[in-house]
Amino acid sequence: KQEVTQIPAALSVPEGENLVLNCSFTDSAIYNLQWFRQDPGKGLTSLLLIQSSQREQTSGRLNASLDKSSGRSTLYIAASQPGDSATYLCAVIHTGGGADGLTFGKGTHLIIQP
Amino acid sequence: ETGVTQTPRHLVMGMTNKKSLKCEQHLGHNAMYWYKQSAKKPLELMFVYSLEERVENNSVPSRFSPECPNSSHLFLHLHTLQPEDSALYLCASSQVQGSLWAFFGQGTRLTVV
């Protein structure tokens, strides 16, 4: 059974710092990996999607990398801002067809201090 | 706005009540999902529908009953729930099952009293 782990569970840093969020998964047979953002009491917003054949994706100040063989992904946030404060979730979809939903980690709760 | 709309946003129900959650998307997506988010636990997949056919039920108790009348609408019917069912219920859709971006609704915050 696929398990997704996110480290750290919580992170608080001053505004302007660059930071890295980590995600690991136990079954490397994934189809893709997604990073989401969740604001308190809200739904999820997709940030980046990395196909299994890709190594990284970039969107603005965000960069996500994927090392499928080692079962790891990182989300890099450059020049953090207070508006980046949220919970960041990593999720994977398996290969093999059939029914597929996303398997999520518990998330990293990020606070950017002004 | 992600294009996926859930109603109601908040719901309080007694253990003997029957209620329904609604999800709607007009993105032209063919797959829709129900997820449960409990405090301090990972998001859990509950049901998957692809082209209006249920393709997965992750051992969800029968007190949760999904319905997908067409590709744009998804319901979750609730009956005789327990307090531990209190959670945020999220609906999502994707263009095809399991392969592309998943778009999530804002969720329904359910409290069972």
PDB file of C-alpha atoms in Angstrom:
ATOM      1  CA  LYS A   1       0.000   0.000   0.000  1.00  0.00           C
ATOM      2  CA  GLN A   2       1.365   3.366  -1.015  1.00  0.00           C
ATOM      3  CA  GLU A   3       2.302   5.693   1.826  1.00  0.00           C
ATOM      4  CA  VAL A   4       3.225   9.345   1.413  1.00  0.00           C
ATOM      5  CA  THR A   5       5.221  11.143   4.099  1.00  0.00           C
ATOM      6  CA  GLN A   6       5.851  14.854   4.321  1.00  0.00           C
ATOM      7  CA  ILE A   7       8.598  16.457   6.353  1.00  0.00           C
ATOM      8  CA  PRO A   8       8.524  18.732   8.230  1.00  0.00           C
ATOM      9  CA  ALA A   9       4.985  18.650   9.595  1.00  0.00           C
ATOM     10  CA  ALA A  10       5.229  22.353  10.380  1.00  0.00           C
ATOM     11  CA  LEU A  11       7.614  25.145   9.461  1.00  0.00           C
ATOM     12  CA  SER A  12       7.823  28.794  10.461  1.00  0.00           C
ATOM     13  CA  VAL A  13      10.333  31.088   8.751  1.00  0.00           C
ATOM     14  CA  PRO A  14      10.855  34.829   8.301  1.00  0.00           C
ATOM     15  CA  GLU A  15       9.684  36.468   5.136  1.00  0.00           C
ATOM     16  CA  GLY A  16      12.180  36.423   2.282  1.00  0.00           C
ATOM     17  CA  GLU A  17      13.783  33.074   3.044  1.00  0.00           C
ATOM     18  CA  ASN A  18      14.057  30.278   0.517  1.00  0.00           C
ATOM     19  CA  LEU A  19      12.694  27.007   1.810  1.00  0.00           C
ATOM     20  CA  VAL A  20      12.305  23.353   0.894  1.00  0.00           C
ATOM     21  CA  LEU A  21       9.430  21.039   1.670  1.00  0.00           C
ATOM     22  CA  ASN A  22      10.001  17.309   1.417  1.00  0.00           C
ATOM     23  CA  CYS A  23       7.781  14.473   0.283  1.00  0.00           C
ATOM     24  CA  SER A  24       8.585  10.762   0.120  1.00  0.00           C
ATOM     25  CA  PHE A  25       6.538   7.832  -1.158  1.00  0.00           C
ATOM     26  CA  THR A  26       7.005   4.105  -0.631  1.00  0.00           C
ATOM     27  CA  ASP A  27       5.926   2.742  -4.034  1.00  0.00           C
ATOM     28  CA  SER A  28       7.893   4.204  -6.930  1.00  0.00           C
ATOM     29  CA  ALA A  29       5.355   2.979  -9.520  1.00  0.00           C
ATOM     30  CA  ILE A  30       3.665   6.334  -9.777  1.00  0.00           C
ATOM     31  CA  TYR A  31       2.069   8.000 -12.764  1.00  0.00           C
ATOM     32  CA  ASN A  32       2.470  11.523 -11.537  1.00  0.00           C
ATOM     33  CA  LEU A  33       2.993  13.592  -8.420  1.00  0.00           C
ATOM     34  CA  GLN A  34       1.169  16.781  -7.497  1.00  0.00           C
ATOM     35  CA  TRP A  35       1.741  19.507  -4.991  1.00  0.00           C
ATOM     36  CA  PHE A  36      -1.299  21.295  -3.599  1.00  0.00           C
ATOM     37  CA  ARG A  37      -1.894  24.238  -1.363  1.00  0.00           C
ATOM     38  CA  GLN A  38      -4.707  24.359   1.186  1.00  0.00           C
ATOM     39  CA  ASP A  39      -5.720  27.491   3.018  1.00  0.00           C
ATOM     40  CA  PRO A  40      -7.530  27.108   6.354  1.00  0.00           C
ATOM     41  CA  GLY A  41     -11.046  25.732   5.908  1.00  0.00           C
ATOM     42  CA  LYS A  42     -10.715  25.781   2.139  1.00  0.00           C
ATOM     43  CA  GLY A  43     -10.341  23.236  -0.613  1.00  0.00           C
ATOM     44  CA  LEU A  44      -7.155  22.372  -2.426  1.00  0.00           C
ATOM     45  CA  THR A  45      -5.427  24.381  -5.125  1.00  0.00           C
ATOM     46  CA  SER A  46      -3.147  22.529  -7.519  1.00  0.00           C
ATOM     47  CA  LEU A  47       0.306  24.103  -7.662  1.00  0.00           C
ATOM     48  CA  LEU A  48       2.469  21.828  -9.751  1.00  0.00           C
ATOM     49  CA  LEU A  49       2.147  18.470 -11.451  1.00  0.00           C
ATOM     50  CA  ILE A  50       5.164  16.364 -12.385  1.00  0.00           C
ATOM     51  CA  GLN A  51       4.724  13.434 -14.742  1.00  0.00           C
ATOM     52  CA  SER A  52       6.732  10.340 -13.827  1.00  0.00           C
ATOM     53  CA  SER A  53       9.022  10.889 -16.818  1.00  0.00           C
ATOM     54  CA  GLN A  54       9.876  14.428 -15.717  1.00  0.00           C
ATOM     55  CA  ARG A  55      12.444  15.600 -13.189  1.00  0.00           C
ATOM     56  CA  GLU A  56      11.062  18.996 -12.281  1.00  0.00           C
ATOM     57  CA  GLN A  57       8.429  21.629 -12.898  1.00  0.00           C
ATOM     58  CA  THR A  58       8.524  25.360 -12.237  1.00  0.00           C
ATOM     59  CA  SER A  59       5.820  27.930 -11.717  1.00  0.00           C
ATOM     60  CA  GLY A  60       6.867  31.410 -10.647  1.00  0.00           C
ATOM     61  CA  ARG A  61       8.667  31.164  -7.311  1.00  0.00           C
ATOM     62  CA  LEU A  62       7.856  27.474  -6.982  1.00  0.00           C
ATOM     63  CA  ASN A  63       9.997  24.613  -8.197  1.00  0.00           C
ATOM     64  CA  ALA A  64       9.143  20.966  -7.660  1.00  0.00           C
ATOM     65  CA  SER A  65      11.552  18.132  -8.315  1.00  0.00           C
ATOM     66  CA  LEU A  66      10.951  14.406  -8.571  1.00  0.00           C
ATOM     67  CA  ASP A  67      13.346  11.525  -8.025  1.00  0.00           C
ATOM     68  CA  LYS A  68      11.145   8.569  -8.761  1.00  0.00           C
ATOM     69  CA  SER A  69      13.793   5.912  -8.109  1.00  0.00           C
ATOM     70  CA  SER A  70      14.392   7.117  -4.570  1.00  0.00           C
ATOM     71  CA  GLY A  71      10.740   7.928  -3.954  1.00  0.00           C
ATOM     72  CA  ARG A  72      11.269  11.599  -3.207  1.00  0.00           C
ATOM     73  CA  SER A  73      10.007  14.984  -4.247  1.00  0.00           C
ATOM     74  CA  THR A  74      10.831  18.448  -3.012  1.00  0.00           C
ATOM     75  CA  LEU A  75       8.970  21.723  -3.294  1.00  0.00           C
ATOM     76  CA  TYR A  76      11.254  24.727  -3.322  1.00  0.00           C
ATOM     77  CA  ILE A  77       9.769  28.136  -2.530  1.00  0.00           C
ATOM     78  CA  ALA A  78      11.950  31.109  -3.337  1.00  0.00           C
ATOM     79  CA  ALA A  79      11.752  34.471  -1.581  1.00  0.00           C
ATOM     80  CA  SER A  80       8.884  33.431   0.666  1.00  0.00           C
ATOM     81  CA  GLN A  81       6.041  35.862   1.368  1.00  0.00           C
ATOM     82  CA  PRO A  82       3.393  35.971   4.124  1.00  0.00           C
ATOM     83  CA  GLY A  83       0.810  35.048   1.475  1.00  0.00           C
ATOM     84  CA  ASP A  84       2.580  31.721   1.066  1.00  0.00           C
ATOM     85  CA  SER A  85       1.366  30.703   4.521  1.00  0.00           C
ATOM     86  CA  ALA A  86      -0.785  27.603   4.062  1.00  0.00           C
ATOM     87  CA  THR A  87      -0.669  23.828   4.282  1.00  0.00           C
ATOM     88  CA  TYR A  88       1.181  22.205   1.400  1.00  0.00           C
ATOM     89  CA  LEU A  89       0.136  18.714   0.395  1.00  0.00           C
ATOM     90  CA  CYS A  90       1.964  16.212  -1.750  1.00  0.00           C
ATOM     91  CA  ALA A  91      -0.014  13.519  -3.573  1.00  0.00           C
ATOM     92  CA  VAL A  92       0.750  10.700  -5.994  1.00  0.00           C
ATOM     93  CA  ILE A  93      -1.233   8.732  -8.529  1.00  0.00           C
ATOM     94  CA  HIS A  94      -0.277   5.138  -9.248  1.00  0.00           C
ATOM     95  CA  THR A  95       0.379   3.505 -12.569  1.00  0.00           C
ATOM     96  CA  GLY A  96      -1.357   0.385 -13.754  1.00  0.00           C
ATOM     97  CA  GLY A  97      -4.670   1.779 -14.874  1.00  0.00           C
ATOM     98  CA  GLY A  98      -7.850   0.856 -13.100  1.00  0.00           C
ATOM     99  CA  ALA A  99      -9.384   3.037 -10.445  1.00  0.00           C
ATOM    100  CA  ASP A 100      -7.062   5.799  -9.364  1.00  0.00           C
ATOM    101  CA  GLY A 101      -7.349   8.596  -6.970  1.00  0.00           C
ATOM    102  CA  LEU A 102      -4.610  10.502  -5.296  1.00  0.00           C
ATOM    103  CA  THR A 103      -2.750   9.269  -2.207  1.00  0.00           C
ATOM    104  CA  PHE A 104      -1.921  12.231  -0.003  1.00  0.00           C
ATOM    105  CA  GLY A 105       0.615  13.008   2.673  1.00  0.00           C
ATOM    106  CA  LYS A 106      -0.471  14.720   5.874  1.00  0.00           C
ATOM    107  CA  GLY A 107       0.927  18.027   4.674  1.00  0.00           C
ATOM    108  CA  THR A 108       3.399  20.633   5.841  1.00  0.00           C
ATOM    109  CA  HIS A 109       1.885  23.580   7.686  1.00  0.00           C
ATOM    110  CA  LEU A 110       3.892  26.619   6.629  1.00  0.00           C
ATOM    111  CA  ILE A 111       3.911  30.002   8.343  1.00  0.00           C
ATOM    112  CA  ILE A 112       5.811  32.896   6.834  1.00  0.00           C
ATOM    113  CA  GLN A 113       6.432  35.592   9.412  1.00  0.00           C
ATOM    114  CA  PRO A 114       6.171  39.196   8.165  1.00  0.00           C
TER     115      PRO A 114
ATOM    116  CA  GLU B   1     -12.401  29.460  -8.124  1.00  0.00           C
ATOM    117  CA  THR B   2     -11.362  26.057  -9.451  1.00  0.00           C
ATOM    118  CA  GLY B   3     -14.542  25.345 -11.412  1.00  0.00           C
ATOM    119  CA  VAL B   4     -15.686  22.726  -8.913  1.00  0.00           C
ATOM    120  CA  THR B   5     -18.494  23.891  -6.636  1.00  0.00           C
ATOM    121  CA  GLN B   6     -19.627  22.149  -3.480  1.00  0.00           C
ATOM    122  CA  THR B   7     -22.755  22.824  -1.463  1.00  0.00           C
ATOM    123  CA  PRO B   8     -23.408  23.306   1.325  1.00  0.00           C
ATOM    124  CA  ARG B   9     -20.158  24.731   2.683  1.00  0.00           C
ATOM    125  CA  HIS B  10     -21.082  23.830   6.241  1.00  0.00           C
ATOM    126  CA  LEU B  11     -23.477  21.208   7.556  1.00  0.00           C
ATOM    127  CA  VAL B  12     -24.442  20.166  11.055  1.00  0.00           C
ATOM    128  CA  MET B  13     -26.547  17.041  11.318  1.00  0.00           C
ATOM    129  CA  GLY B  14     -27.791  14.665  13.971  1.00  0.00           C
ATOM    130  CA  MET B  15     -26.967  10.993  13.912  1.00  0.00           C
ATOM    131  CA  THR B  16     -30.482  10.074  12.765  1.00  0.00           C
ATOM    132  CA  ASN B  17     -30.674  12.649   9.965  1.00  0.00           C
ATOM    133  CA  LYS B  18     -30.421  12.096   6.235  1.00  0.00           C
ATOM    134  CA  LYS B  19     -28.602  14.746   4.240  1.00  0.00           C
ATOM    135  CA  SER B  20     -26.824  15.045   0.907  1.00  0.00           C
ATOM    136  CA  LEU B  21     -23.689  16.812  -0.239  1.00  0.00           C
ATOM    137  CA  LYS B  22     -23.579  18.157  -3.767  1.00  0.00           C
ATOM    138  CA  CYS B  23     -20.694  18.691  -6.145  1.00  0.00           C
ATOM    139  CA  GLU B  24     -20.900  20.310  -9.545  1.00  0.00           C
ATOM    140  CA  GLN B  25     -18.342  20.901 -12.283  1.00  0.00           C
ATOM    141  CA  HIS B  26     -18.716  22.365 -15.742  1.00  0.00           C
ATOM    142  CA  LEU B  27     -15.139  21.794 -16.815  1.00  0.00           C
ATOM    143  CA  GLY B  28     -16.035  18.970 -19.166  1.00  0.00           C
ATOM    144  CA  HIS B  29     -14.266  16.484 -16.917  1.00  0.00           C
ATOM    145  CA  ASN B  30     -15.129  12.790 -17.041  1.00  0.00           C
ATOM    146  CA  ALA B  31     -13.903  11.692 -13.610  1.00  0.00           C
ATOM    147  CA  MET B  32     -15.136  12.833 -10.215  1.00  0.00           C
ATOM    148  CA  TYR B  33     -14.007  11.935  -6.718  1.00  0.00           C
ATOM    149  CA  TRP B  34     -15.043  12.198  -3.101  1.00  0.00           C
ATOM    150  CA  TYR B  35     -12.330  12.622  -0.470  1.00  0.00           C
ATOM    151  CA  LYS B  36     -12.532  12.819   3.306  1.00  0.00           C
ATOM    152  CA  GLN B  37     -10.186  15.007   5.299  1.00  0.00           C
ATOM    153  CA  SER B  38     -10.165  14.332   9.035  1.00  0.00           C
ATOM    154  CA  ALA B  39      -8.127  16.264  11.536  1.00  0.00           C
ATOM    155  CA  LYS B  40      -4.466  15.226  11.535  1.00  0.00           C
ATOM    156  CA  LYS B  41      -4.942  12.429   8.990  1.00  0.00           C
ATOM    157  CA  PRO B  42      -4.061  12.330   5.316  1.00  0.00           C
ATOM    158  CA  LEU B  43      -6.767  12.956   2.782  1.00  0.00           C
ATOM    159  CA  GLU B  44      -8.567   9.698   2.103  1.00  0.00           C
ATOM    160  CA  LEU B  45     -10.105   8.733  -1.208  1.00  0.00           C
ATOM    161  CA  MET B  46     -13.683   7.533  -0.739  1.00  0.00           C
ATOM    162  CA  PHE B  47     -15.228   7.097  -4.186  1.00  0.00           C
ATOM    163  CA  VAL B  48     -14.205   7.423  -7.811  1.00  0.00           C
ATOM    164  CA  TYR B  49     -16.570   7.843 -10.743  1.00  0.00           C
ATOM    165  CA  SER B  50     -15.427   7.672 -14.338  1.00  0.00           C
ATOM    166  CA  LEU B  51     -17.952   8.421 -17.068  1.00  0.00           C
ATOM    167  CA  GLU B  52     -20.693   8.215 -14.446  1.00  0.00           C
ATOM    168  CA  GLU B  53     -19.727   4.674 -13.463  1.00  0.00           C
ATOM    169  CA  ARG B  54     -18.398   4.001  -9.988  1.00  0.00           C
ATOM    170  CA  VAL B  55     -14.963   2.463 -10.361  1.00  0.00           C
ATOM    171  CA  GLU B  56     -13.732   2.430  -6.799  1.00  0.00           C
ATOM    172  CA  ASN B  57     -15.092   2.297  -3.297  1.00  0.00           C
ATOM    173  CA  ASN B  58     -12.303   2.339  -0.761  1.00  0.00           C
ATOM    174  CA  SER B  59     -14.102   0.259   1.867  1.00  0.00           C
ATOM    175  CA  VAL B  60     -16.364   3.135   2.794  1.00  0.00           C
ATOM    176  CA  PRO B  61     -19.213   2.337   5.223  1.00  0.00           C
ATOM    177  CA  SER B  62     -22.636   2.003   3.647  1.00  0.00           C
ATOM    178  CA  ARG B  63     -23.894   5.015   5.569  1.00  0.00           C
ATOM    179  CA  PHE B  64     -22.162   6.980   2.804  1.00  0.00           C
ATOM    180  CA  SER B  65     -23.887   6.517  -0.542  1.00  0.00           C
ATOM    181  CA  PRO B  66     -22.590   8.278  -3.672  1.00  0.00           C
ATOM    182  CA  GLU B  67     -24.613   9.117  -6.738  1.00  0.00           C
ATOM    183  CA  CYS B  68     -23.438  10.411 -10.106  1.00  0.00           C
ATOM    184  CA  PRO B  69     -26.486  11.181 -12.278  1.00  0.00           C
ATOM    185  CA  ASN B  70     -24.408  12.778 -15.028  1.00  0.00           C
ATOM    186  CA  SER B  71     -20.829  13.791 -15.699  1.00  0.00           C
ATOM    187  CA  SER B  72     -21.313  17.246 -14.163  1.00  0.00           C
ATOM    188  CA  HIS B  73     -22.866  16.308 -10.841  1.00  0.00           C
ATOM    189  CA  LEU B  74     -21.853  14.143  -7.932  1.00  0.00           C
ATOM    190  CA  PHE B  75     -23.729  13.613  -4.695  1.00  0.00           C
ATOM    191  CA  LEU B  76     -22.842  12.039  -1.390  1.00  0.00           C
ATOM    192  CA  HIS B  77     -25.915  10.878   0.516  1.00  0.00           C
ATOM    193  CA  LEU B  78     -25.457  10.629   4.265  1.00  0.00           C
ATOM    194  CA  HIS B  79     -27.528   8.479   6.603  1.00  0.00           C
ATOM    195  CA  THR B  80     -27.164   7.615  10.296  1.00  0.00           C
ATOM    196  CA  LEU B  81     -23.672   9.003  10.585  1.00  0.00           C
ATOM    197  CA  GLN B  82     -21.434   8.829  13.631  1.00  0.00           C
ATOM    198  CA  PRO B  83     -19.613  11.695  15.356  1.00  0.00           C
ATOM    199  CA  GLU B  84     -16.309  10.354  14.003  1.00  0.00           C
ATOM    200  CA  ASP B  85     -17.612  11.056  10.497  1.00  0.00           C
ATOM    201  CA  SER B  86     -17.235  14.762  11.196  1.00  0.00           C
ATOM    202  CA  ALA B  87     -14.685  16.005   8.674  1.00  0.00           C
ATOM    203  CA  LEU B  88     -14.118  18.135   5.596  1.00  0.00           C
ATOM    204  CA  TYR B  89     -15.492  16.361   2.541  1.00  0.00           C
ATOM    205  CA  LEU B  90     -13.822  17.355  -0.686  1.00  0.00           C
ATOM    206  CA  CYS B  91     -14.990  16.755  -4.207  1.00  0.00           C
ATOM    207  CA  ALA B  92     -12.583  16.731  -7.113  1.00  0.00           C
ATOM    208  CA  SER B  93     -12.707  16.241 -10.852  1.00  0.00           C
ATOM    209  CA  SER B  94     -10.202  15.468 -13.574  1.00  0.00           C
ATOM    210  CA  GLN B  95     -10.430  15.305 -17.322  1.00  0.00           C
ATOM    211  CA  VAL B  96      -9.849  11.594 -17.348  1.00  0.00           C
ATOM    212  CA  GLN B  97      -9.523   9.162 -14.486  1.00  0.00           C
ATOM    213  CA  GLY B  98      -6.234   9.409 -12.684  1.00  0.00           C
ATOM    214  CA  SER B  99      -4.115  11.068 -15.303  1.00  0.00           C
ATOM    215  CA  LEU B 100      -4.272  14.824 -15.327  1.00  0.00           C
ATOM    216  CA  TRP B 101      -4.679  17.766 -13.013  1.00  0.00           C
ATOM    217  CA  ALA B 102      -7.244  17.252 -10.316  1.00  0.00           C
ATOM    218  CA  PHE B 103      -9.380  20.264  -9.476  1.00  0.00           C
ATOM    219  CA  PHE B 104     -10.846  20.413  -6.002  1.00  0.00           C
ATOM    220  CA  GLY B 105     -13.911  22.091  -4.617  1.00  0.00           C
ATOM    221  CA  GLN B 106     -13.866  24.160  -1.445  1.00  0.00           C
ATOM    222  CA  GLY B 107     -15.259  21.299   0.574  1.00  0.00           C
ATOM    223  CA  THR B 108     -18.183  20.785   2.921  1.00  0.00           C
ATOM    224  CA  ARG B 109     -17.379  21.009   6.616  1.00  0.00           C
ATOM    225  CA  LEU B 110     -19.581  18.342   8.210  1.00  0.00           C
ATOM    226  CA  THR B 111     -20.256  18.116  11.920  1.00  0.00           C
ATOM    227  CA  VAL B 112     -22.225  15.166  13.259  1.00  0.00           C
ATOM    228  CA  VAL B 113     -23.768  15.761  16.674  1.00  0.00           C
TER     229      VAL B 113
END
